[in-house]
Tab-separated table of C-alpha atoms and ligand atoms in Angstrom:
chain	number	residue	atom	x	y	z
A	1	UNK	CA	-19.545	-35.911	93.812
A	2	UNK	CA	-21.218	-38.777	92.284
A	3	UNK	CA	-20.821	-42.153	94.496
A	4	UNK	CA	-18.796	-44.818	93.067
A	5	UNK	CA	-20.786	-47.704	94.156
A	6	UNK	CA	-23.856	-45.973	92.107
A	7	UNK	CA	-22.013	-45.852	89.069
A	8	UNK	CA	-20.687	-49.453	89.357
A	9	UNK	CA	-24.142	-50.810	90.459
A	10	UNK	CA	-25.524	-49.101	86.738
A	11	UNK	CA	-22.781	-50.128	84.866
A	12	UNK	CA	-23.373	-53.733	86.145
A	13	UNK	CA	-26.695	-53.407	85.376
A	14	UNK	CA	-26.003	-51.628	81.844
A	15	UNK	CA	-26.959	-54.445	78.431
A	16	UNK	CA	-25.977	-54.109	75.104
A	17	UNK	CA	-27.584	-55.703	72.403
A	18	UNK	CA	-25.519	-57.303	70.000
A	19	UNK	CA	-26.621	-57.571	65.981
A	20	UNK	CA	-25.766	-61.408	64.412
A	21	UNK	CA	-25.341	-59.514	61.108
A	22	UNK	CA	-21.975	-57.891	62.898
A	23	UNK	CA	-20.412	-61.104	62.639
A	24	UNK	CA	-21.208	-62.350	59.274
A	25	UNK	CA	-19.230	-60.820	56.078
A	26	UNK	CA	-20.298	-57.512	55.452
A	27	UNK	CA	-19.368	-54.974	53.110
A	28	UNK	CA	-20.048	-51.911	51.333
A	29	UNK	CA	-21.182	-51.786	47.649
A	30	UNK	CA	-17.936	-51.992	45.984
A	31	UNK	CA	-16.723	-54.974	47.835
A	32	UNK	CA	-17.561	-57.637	50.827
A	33	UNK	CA	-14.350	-58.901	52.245
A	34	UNK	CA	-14.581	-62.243	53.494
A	35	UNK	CA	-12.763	-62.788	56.729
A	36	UNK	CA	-11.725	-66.353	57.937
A	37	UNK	CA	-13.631	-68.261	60.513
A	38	UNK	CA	-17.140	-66.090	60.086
A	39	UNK	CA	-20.305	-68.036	61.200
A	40	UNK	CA	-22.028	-70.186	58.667
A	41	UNK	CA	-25.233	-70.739	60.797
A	42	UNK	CA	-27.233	-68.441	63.260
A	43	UNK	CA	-26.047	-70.849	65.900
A	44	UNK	CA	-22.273	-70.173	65.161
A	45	UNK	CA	-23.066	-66.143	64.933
A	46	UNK	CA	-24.906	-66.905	68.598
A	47	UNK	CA	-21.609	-68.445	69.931
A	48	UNK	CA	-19.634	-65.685	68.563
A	49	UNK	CA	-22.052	-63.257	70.362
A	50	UNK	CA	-21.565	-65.490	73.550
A	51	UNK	CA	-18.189	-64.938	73.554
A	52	UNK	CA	-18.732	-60.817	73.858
A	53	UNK	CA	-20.594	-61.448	76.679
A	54	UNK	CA	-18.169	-63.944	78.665
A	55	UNK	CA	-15.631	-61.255	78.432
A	56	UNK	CA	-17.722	-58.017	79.083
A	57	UNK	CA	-20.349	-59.602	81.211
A	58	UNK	CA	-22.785	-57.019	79.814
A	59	UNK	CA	-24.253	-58.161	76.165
A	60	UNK	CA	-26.621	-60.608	77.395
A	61	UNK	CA	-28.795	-60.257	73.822
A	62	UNK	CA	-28.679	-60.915	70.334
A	63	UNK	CA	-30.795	-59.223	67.886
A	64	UNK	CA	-32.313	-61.529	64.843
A	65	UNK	CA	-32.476	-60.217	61.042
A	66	UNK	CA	-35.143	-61.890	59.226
A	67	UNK	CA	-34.343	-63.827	56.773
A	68	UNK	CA	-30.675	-63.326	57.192
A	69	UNK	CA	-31.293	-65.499	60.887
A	70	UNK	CA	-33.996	-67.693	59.099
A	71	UNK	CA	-34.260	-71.171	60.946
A	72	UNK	CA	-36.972	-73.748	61.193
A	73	UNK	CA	-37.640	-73.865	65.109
A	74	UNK	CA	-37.325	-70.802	66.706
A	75	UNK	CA	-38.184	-71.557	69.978
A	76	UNK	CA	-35.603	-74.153	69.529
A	77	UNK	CA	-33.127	-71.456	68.647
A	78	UNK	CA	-33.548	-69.518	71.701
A	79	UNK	CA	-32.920	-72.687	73.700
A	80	UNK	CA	-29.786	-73.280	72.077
A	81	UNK	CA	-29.268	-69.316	72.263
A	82	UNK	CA	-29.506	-69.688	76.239
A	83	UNK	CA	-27.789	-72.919	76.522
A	84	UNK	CA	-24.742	-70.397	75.348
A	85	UNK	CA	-25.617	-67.657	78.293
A	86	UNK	CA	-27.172	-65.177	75.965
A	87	UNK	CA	-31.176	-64.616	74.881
A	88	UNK	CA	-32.527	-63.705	71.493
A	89	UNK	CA	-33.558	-60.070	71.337
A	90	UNK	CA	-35.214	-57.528	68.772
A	91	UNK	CA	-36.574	-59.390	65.584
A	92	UNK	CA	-35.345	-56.736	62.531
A	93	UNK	CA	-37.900	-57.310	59.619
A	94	UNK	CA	-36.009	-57.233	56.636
A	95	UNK	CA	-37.925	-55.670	53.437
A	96	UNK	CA	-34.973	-54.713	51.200
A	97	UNK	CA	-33.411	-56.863	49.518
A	98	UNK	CA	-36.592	-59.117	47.650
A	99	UNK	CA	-36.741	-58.086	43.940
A	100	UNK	CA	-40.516	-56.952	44.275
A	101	UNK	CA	-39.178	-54.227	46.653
A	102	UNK	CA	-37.675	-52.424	44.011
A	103	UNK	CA	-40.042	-49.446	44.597
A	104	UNK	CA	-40.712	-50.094	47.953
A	105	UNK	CA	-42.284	-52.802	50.118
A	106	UNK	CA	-45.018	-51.412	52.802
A	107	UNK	CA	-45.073	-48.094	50.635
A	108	UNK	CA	-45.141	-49.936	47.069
A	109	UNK	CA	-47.817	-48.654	44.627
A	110	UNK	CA	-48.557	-52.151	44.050
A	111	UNK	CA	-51.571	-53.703	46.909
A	112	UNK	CA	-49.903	-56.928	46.145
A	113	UNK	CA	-46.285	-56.091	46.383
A	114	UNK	CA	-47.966	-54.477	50.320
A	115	UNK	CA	-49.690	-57.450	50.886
A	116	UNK	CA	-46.560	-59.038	50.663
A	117	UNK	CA	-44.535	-56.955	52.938
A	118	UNK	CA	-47.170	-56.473	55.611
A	119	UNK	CA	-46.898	-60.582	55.695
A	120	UNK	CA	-43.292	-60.418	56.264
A	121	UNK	CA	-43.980	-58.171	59.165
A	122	UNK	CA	-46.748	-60.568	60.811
A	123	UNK	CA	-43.820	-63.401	60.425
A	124	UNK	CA	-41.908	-61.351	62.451
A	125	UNK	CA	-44.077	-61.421	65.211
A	126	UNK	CA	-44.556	-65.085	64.989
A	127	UNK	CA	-40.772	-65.146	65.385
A	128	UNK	CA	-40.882	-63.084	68.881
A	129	UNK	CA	-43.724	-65.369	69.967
A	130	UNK	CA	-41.410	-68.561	69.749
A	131	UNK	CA	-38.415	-66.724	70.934
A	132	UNK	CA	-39.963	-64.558	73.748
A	133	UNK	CA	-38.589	-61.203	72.092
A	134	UNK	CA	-40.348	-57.786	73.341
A	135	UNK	CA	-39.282	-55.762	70.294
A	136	UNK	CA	-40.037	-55.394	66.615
A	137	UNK	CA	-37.531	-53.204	64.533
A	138	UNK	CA	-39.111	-51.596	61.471
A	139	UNK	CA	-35.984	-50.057	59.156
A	140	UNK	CA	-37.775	-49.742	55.971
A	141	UNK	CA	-35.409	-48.746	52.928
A	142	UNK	CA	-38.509	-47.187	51.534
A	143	UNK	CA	-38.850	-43.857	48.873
A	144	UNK	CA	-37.941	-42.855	45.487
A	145	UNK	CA	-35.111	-41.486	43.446
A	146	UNK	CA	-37.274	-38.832	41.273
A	147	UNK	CA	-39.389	-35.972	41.974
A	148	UNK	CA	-42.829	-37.089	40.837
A	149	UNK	CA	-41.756	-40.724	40.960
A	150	UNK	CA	-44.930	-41.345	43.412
A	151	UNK	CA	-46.994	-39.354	45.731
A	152	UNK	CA	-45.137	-38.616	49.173
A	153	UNK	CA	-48.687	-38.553	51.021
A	154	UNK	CA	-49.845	-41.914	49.299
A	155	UNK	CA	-47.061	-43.432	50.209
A	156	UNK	CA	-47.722	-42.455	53.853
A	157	UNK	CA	-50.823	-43.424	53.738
A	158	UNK	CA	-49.613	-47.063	52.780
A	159	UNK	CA	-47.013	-47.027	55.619
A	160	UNK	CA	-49.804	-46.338	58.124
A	161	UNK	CA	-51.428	-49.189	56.864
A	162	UNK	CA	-49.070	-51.507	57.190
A	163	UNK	CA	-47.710	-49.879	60.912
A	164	UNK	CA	-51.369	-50.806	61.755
A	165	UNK	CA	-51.444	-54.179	60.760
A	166	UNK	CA	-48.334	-54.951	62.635
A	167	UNK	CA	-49.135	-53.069	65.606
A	168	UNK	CA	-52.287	-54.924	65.708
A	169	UNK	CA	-50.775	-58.174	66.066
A	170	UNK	CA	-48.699	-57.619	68.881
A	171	UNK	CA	-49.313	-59.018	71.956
A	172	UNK	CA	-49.451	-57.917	75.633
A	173	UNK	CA	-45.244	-57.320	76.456
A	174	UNK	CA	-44.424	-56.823	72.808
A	175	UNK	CA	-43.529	-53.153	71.233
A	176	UNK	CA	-42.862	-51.853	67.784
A	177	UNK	CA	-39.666	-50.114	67.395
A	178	UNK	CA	-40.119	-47.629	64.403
A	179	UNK	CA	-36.231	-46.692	62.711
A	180	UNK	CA	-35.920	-43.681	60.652
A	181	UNK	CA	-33.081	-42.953	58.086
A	182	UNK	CA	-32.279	-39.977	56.196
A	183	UNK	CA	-31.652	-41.458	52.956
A	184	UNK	CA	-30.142	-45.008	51.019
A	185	UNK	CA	-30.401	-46.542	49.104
A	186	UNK	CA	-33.502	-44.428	48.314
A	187	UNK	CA	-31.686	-41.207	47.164
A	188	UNK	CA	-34.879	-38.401	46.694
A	189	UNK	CA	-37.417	-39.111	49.579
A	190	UNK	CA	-37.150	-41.899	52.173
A	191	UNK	CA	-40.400	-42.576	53.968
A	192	UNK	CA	-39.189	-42.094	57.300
A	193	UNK	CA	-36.426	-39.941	56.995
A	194	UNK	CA	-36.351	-38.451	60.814
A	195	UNK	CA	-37.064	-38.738	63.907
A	196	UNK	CA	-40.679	-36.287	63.522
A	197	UNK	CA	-42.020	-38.624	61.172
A	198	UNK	CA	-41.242	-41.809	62.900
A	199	UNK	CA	-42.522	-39.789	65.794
A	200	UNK	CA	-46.375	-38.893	64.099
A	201	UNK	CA	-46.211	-42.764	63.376
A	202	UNK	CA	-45.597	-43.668	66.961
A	203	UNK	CA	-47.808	-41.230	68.434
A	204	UNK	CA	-50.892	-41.885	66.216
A	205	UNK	CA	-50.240	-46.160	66.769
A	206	UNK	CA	-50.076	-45.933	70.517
A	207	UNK	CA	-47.948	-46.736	73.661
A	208	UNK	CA	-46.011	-49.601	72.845
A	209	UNK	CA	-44.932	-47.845	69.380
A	210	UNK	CA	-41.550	-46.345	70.228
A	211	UNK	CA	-38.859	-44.322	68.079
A	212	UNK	CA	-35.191	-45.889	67.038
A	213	UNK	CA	-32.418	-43.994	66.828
A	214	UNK	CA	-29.712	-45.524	64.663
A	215	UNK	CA	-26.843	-43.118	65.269
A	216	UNK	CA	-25.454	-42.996	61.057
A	217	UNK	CA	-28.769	-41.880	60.243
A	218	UNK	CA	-28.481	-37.797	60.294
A	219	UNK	CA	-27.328	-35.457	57.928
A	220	UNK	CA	-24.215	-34.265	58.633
A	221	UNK	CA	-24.097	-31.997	61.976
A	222	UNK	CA	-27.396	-32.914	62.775
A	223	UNK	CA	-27.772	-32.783	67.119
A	224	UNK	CA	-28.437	-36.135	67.799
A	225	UNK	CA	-28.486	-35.667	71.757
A	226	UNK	CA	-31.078	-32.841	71.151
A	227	UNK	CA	-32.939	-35.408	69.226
A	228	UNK	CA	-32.627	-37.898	72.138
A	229	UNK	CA	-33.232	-35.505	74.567
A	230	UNK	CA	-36.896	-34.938	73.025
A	231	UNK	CA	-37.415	-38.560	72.344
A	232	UNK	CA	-36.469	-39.154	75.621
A	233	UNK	CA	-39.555	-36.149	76.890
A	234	UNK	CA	-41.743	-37.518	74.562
A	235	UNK	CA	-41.412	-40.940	76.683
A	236	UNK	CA	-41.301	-42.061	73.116
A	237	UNK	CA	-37.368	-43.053	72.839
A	238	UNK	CA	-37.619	-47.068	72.277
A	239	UNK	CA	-34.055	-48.299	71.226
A	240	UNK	CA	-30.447	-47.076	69.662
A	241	UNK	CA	-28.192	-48.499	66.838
A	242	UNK	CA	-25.292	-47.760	68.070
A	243	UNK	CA	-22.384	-47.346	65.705
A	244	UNK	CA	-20.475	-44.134	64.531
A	245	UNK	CA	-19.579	-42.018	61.023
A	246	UNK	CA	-17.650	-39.869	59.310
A	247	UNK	CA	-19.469	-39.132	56.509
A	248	UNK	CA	-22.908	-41.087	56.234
A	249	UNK	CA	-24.046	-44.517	57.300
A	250	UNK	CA	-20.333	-45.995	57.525
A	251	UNK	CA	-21.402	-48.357	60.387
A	252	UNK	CA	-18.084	-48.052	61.856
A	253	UNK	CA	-17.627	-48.874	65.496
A	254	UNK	CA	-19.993	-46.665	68.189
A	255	UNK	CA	-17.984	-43.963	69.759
A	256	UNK	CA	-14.758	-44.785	66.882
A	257	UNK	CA	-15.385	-41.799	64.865
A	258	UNK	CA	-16.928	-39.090	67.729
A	259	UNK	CA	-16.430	-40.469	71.511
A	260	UNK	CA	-17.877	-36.944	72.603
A	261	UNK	CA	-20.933	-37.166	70.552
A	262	UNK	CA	-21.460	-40.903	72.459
A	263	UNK	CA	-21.324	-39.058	75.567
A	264	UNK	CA	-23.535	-36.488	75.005
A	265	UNK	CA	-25.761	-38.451	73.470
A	266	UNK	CA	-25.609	-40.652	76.625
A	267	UNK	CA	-25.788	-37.819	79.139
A	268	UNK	CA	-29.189	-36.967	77.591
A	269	UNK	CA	-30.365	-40.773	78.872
A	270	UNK	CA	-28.798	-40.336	82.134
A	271	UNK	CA	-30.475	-36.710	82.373
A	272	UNK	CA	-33.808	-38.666	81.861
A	273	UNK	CA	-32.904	-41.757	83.731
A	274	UNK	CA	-32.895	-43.765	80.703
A	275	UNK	CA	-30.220	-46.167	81.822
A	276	UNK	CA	-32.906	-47.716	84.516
A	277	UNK	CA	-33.923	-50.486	83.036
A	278	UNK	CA	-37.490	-49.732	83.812
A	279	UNK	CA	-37.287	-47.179	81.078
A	280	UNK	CA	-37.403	-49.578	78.721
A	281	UNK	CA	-34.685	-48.481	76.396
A	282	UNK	CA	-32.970	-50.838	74.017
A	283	UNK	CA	-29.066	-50.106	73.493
A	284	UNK	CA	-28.177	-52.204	70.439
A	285	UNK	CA	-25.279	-52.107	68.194
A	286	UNK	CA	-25.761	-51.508	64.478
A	287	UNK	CA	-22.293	-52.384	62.682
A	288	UNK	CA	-20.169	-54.039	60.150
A	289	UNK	CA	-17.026	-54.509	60.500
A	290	UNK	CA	-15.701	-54.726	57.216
A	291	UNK	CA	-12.152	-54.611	57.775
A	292	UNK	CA	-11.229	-55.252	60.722
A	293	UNK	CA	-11.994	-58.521	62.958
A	294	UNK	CA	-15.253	-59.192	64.099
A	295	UNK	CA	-15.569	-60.057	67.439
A	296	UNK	CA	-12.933	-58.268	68.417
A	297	UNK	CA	-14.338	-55.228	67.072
A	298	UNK	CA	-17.498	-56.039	68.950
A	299	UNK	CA	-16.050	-56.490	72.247
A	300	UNK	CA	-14.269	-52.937	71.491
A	301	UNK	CA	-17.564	-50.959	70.859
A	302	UNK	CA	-19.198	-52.555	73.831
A	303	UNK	CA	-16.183	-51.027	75.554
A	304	UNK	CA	-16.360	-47.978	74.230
A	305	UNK	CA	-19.995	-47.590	75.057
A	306	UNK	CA	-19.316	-48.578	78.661
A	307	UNK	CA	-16.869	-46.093	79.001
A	308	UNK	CA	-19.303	-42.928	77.533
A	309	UNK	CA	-21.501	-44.824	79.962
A	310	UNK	CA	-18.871	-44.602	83.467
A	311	UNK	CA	-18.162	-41.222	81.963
A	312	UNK	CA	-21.711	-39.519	81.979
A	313	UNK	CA	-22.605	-41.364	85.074
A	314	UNK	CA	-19.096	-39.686	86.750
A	315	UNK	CA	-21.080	-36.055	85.778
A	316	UNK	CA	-21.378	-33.575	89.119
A	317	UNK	CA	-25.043	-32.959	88.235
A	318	UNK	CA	-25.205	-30.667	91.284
A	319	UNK	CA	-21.983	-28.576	90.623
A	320	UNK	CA	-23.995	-28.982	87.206
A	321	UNK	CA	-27.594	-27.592	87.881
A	322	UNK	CA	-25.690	-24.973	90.561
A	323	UNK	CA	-23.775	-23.740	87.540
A	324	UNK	CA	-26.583	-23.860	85.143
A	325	UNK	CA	-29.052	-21.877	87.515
A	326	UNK	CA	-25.885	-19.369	88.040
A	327	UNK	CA	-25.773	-19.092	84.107
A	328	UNK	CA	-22.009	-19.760	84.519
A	329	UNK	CA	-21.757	-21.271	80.991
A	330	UNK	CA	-17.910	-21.991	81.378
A	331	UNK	CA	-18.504	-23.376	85.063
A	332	UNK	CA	-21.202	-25.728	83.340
A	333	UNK	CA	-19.410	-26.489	80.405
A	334	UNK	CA	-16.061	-27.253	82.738
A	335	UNK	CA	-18.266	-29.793	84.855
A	336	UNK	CA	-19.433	-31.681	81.822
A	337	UNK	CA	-16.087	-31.665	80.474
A	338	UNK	CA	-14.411	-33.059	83.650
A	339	UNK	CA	-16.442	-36.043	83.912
A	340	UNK	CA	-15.726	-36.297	79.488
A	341	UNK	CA	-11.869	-35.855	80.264
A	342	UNK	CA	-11.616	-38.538	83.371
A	343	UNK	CA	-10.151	-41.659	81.955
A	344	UNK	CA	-12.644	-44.379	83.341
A	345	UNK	CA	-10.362	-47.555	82.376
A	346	UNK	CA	-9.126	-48.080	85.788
A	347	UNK	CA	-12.880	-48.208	87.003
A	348	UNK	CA	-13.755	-50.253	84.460
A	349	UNK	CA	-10.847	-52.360	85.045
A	350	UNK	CA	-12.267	-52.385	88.833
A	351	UNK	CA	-15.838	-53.252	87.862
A	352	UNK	CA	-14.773	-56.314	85.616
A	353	UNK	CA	-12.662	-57.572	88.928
A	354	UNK	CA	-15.714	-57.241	91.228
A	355	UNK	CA	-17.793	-58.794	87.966
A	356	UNK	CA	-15.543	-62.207	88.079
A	357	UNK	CA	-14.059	-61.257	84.477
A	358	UNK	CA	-10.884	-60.112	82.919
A	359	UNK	CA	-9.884	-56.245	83.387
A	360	UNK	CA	-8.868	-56.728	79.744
A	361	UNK	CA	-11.714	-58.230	77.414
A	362	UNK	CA	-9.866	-58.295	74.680
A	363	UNK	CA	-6.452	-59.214	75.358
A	364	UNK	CA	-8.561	-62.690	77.211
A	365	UNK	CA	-10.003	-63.307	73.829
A	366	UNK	CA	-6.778	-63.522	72.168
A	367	UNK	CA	-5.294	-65.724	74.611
A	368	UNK	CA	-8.844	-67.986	74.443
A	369	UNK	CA	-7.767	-69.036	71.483
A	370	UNK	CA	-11.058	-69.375	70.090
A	371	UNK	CA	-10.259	-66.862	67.128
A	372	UNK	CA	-7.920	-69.774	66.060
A	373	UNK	CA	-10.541	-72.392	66.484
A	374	UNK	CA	-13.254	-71.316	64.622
A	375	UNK	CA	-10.877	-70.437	61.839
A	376	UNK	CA	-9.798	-73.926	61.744
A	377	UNK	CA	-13.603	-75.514	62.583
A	378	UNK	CA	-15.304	-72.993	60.012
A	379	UNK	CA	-13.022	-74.009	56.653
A	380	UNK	CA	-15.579	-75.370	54.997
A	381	UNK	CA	-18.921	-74.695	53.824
A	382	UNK	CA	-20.797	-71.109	53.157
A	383	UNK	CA	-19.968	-68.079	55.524
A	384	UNK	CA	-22.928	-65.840	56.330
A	385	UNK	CA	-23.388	-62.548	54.775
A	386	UNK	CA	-25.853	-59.937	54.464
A	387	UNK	CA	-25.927	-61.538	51.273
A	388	UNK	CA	-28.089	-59.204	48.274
B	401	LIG	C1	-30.340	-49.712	57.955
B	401	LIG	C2	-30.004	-50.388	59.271
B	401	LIG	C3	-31.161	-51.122	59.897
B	401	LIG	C4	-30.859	-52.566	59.688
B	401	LIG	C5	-29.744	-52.594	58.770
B	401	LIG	C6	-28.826	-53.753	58.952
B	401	LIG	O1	-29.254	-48.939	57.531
B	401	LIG	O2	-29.455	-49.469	60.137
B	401	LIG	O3	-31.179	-50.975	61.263
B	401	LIG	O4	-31.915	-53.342	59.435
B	401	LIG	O5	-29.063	-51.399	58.995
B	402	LIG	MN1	-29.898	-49.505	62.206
């Protein structure tokens, strides 16, 4: 049987990345719905993000979007960022939403419109200098909406290009984090659909290029543990957006829609030992929450990931490999599924005890009261949105 004190020492030691975008006004193309008491500043999304961690004691992090998190001082950000207990983490480059990126930015048939983009991504890594982040994201909303619109292998070309100039410009510490999405809001080809071509772009860059894997980013009934589970052989599995779906990239909260597809996914890291930090994997979250409240809603998927998390780490791997070598497929299956079926609140509950916190995260928010205060201290002026 698995021992306890393992498990709690890992989930302890488990971080979660949180995005600032989560807790601006966010939307879908039909409508944003502005909530009350969103940040107006980067600072204000940076105390929201603070308060995640003073309740689950394990979202130390706050990714950037650039220019969404523009500021003039960056290093200055990160000091106010730790004055609040948390660090800036992975700087997203942001190259879709600027009217010359109509038909793409890094890919665009245009030299100058690339020129362009390629200097947005060299910004970015001026930003991690001043803020001490290791990781560059690179989502690129990149491709075309016709057949014969441009060249598919031209446009790759470009994209290498431009991976190269970034890559270049790292420094020692620092890694490029490639993302790949299937499609939107490019609705023929997207330039890095999946995870084989963001692979051949890591591969041919070098070591510290690594692969994303933003969970609303399959087709429908795509494996995504399988996918992991390669990644994760490849030693070329750099970071996850965490979030869940229905139907495409809803964004909805991670493990909301498909808690077992959060485990297996996770049981692939634990398989590989991803959740040692020395691995080097990123877990970030990747949401919006549209409709429902914000940090709340944040302090819920952290939860939910930490249960997958006790869950896969509860696993019998040796009543698992003894039923695997056996080829007792229900035997195997029925392990897995035991550790899936074990309700892990009570541990968790434990774990926050030992951790100095609340067994309840959420319920100590409410009574904080700060939900009431920043509605009251935010009235005026512009709330932040992922504003097209
Ligand atoms: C693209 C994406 C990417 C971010 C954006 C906010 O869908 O997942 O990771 O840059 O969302
Ligand atoms: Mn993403």
């Amino acid at each position: 049987m698995p021992d306890l004190t393992a498990v709690k020492t890992a989930l302890k030691a488990q971080r979660i990345e949180l995005p600032s975008w989560a807790f601006g006004n966010t939307g879908t193309r039909f409508k944003v719905f502005a909530q009350p008491g969103v940040p107006r500043t980067v600072q204000e999304k940076i105390d929201d993000a603070a308060q995640v961690h003073k309740y689950t004691g394990v979202a130390p992090a706050v990714a950037v979007h650039i220019p969404w998190d523009k500021v003039d001082d960056y290093a200055e950000l990160a000091a106010y960022a730790r004055g609040q207990g948390v660090a800036i983490g992975t700087v997203n480059a942001n190259l879709f939403q600027d009217e010359d990126y109509k038909l793409g930015s890094v890919c665009h048939p245009d030299p100058r419109v690339r020129r362009k983009a390629v200097a947005h991504l060299l910004e970015c890594v001026d930003i991690m200098d001043a803020t001490g982040s290791q990781d560059l994201k690179l989502w690129f909303a990149d491709g075309t909406n016709y057949p014969g619109q441009d060249s598919v292998a031209a446009r790759q070309g470009r994209l290498a290009e431009a991976l190269d100039a970034a890559y270049q410009r790292l420094s020692a510490g620092q890694r490029l984090i490639l993302e790949y999405k299937l499609f939107e809001p490019a609705f023929y080809t997207t330039d890095v659909p999946d995870w084989g071509t963001a692979y051949l772009h890591c591969v041919r860059l070098g070591e510290r290029a690594k692969v994303c894997v933003d969970t609303g980013h399959h087709a429908p009934g795509t494996n995504i543990e399988f996918i992991v589970a390669m990644l994760l052989r490849a030693g070329k599995l750099g970071a996850f957006d965490f979030n869940s779906r229905f139907y495409a990239d809803d964004d909805l909260m991670v493990g909301a829609a498909d808690p077992f597809q959060l485990f297996r996914i996770l049981f692939e890291v634990a398989a590989a030992g991803g959740f040692d930090p020395a691995a080097g994997i990123s877990f970030m979250l990747d949401q919006c929450h549209n409709i429902e409240p914000k940090i709340p809603g944040q302090i819920r998927s952290v939860m939910n990931v930490q249960e997958a998390t006790a869950k896969v780490l509860l696993v019998n791997t040796a009543a698992l490999a003894a039923a695997q070598r056996a080829g007792d497929v229900l035997g195997a299956n029925a392990v897995l599924m035991d550790a899936y079926n074990t309700d892990v609140r009570p541990l968790l509950a434990d774990l926050r005890a030992d951790m100095g916190l609340d067994p309840d995260p959420i319920a100590v928010y409410h009574r904080s009261g700060y939900a009431e205060k920043i509605v009251a201290e935010r009235a005026d002026g512009t709330p932040a949105s992922w504003g097209s």
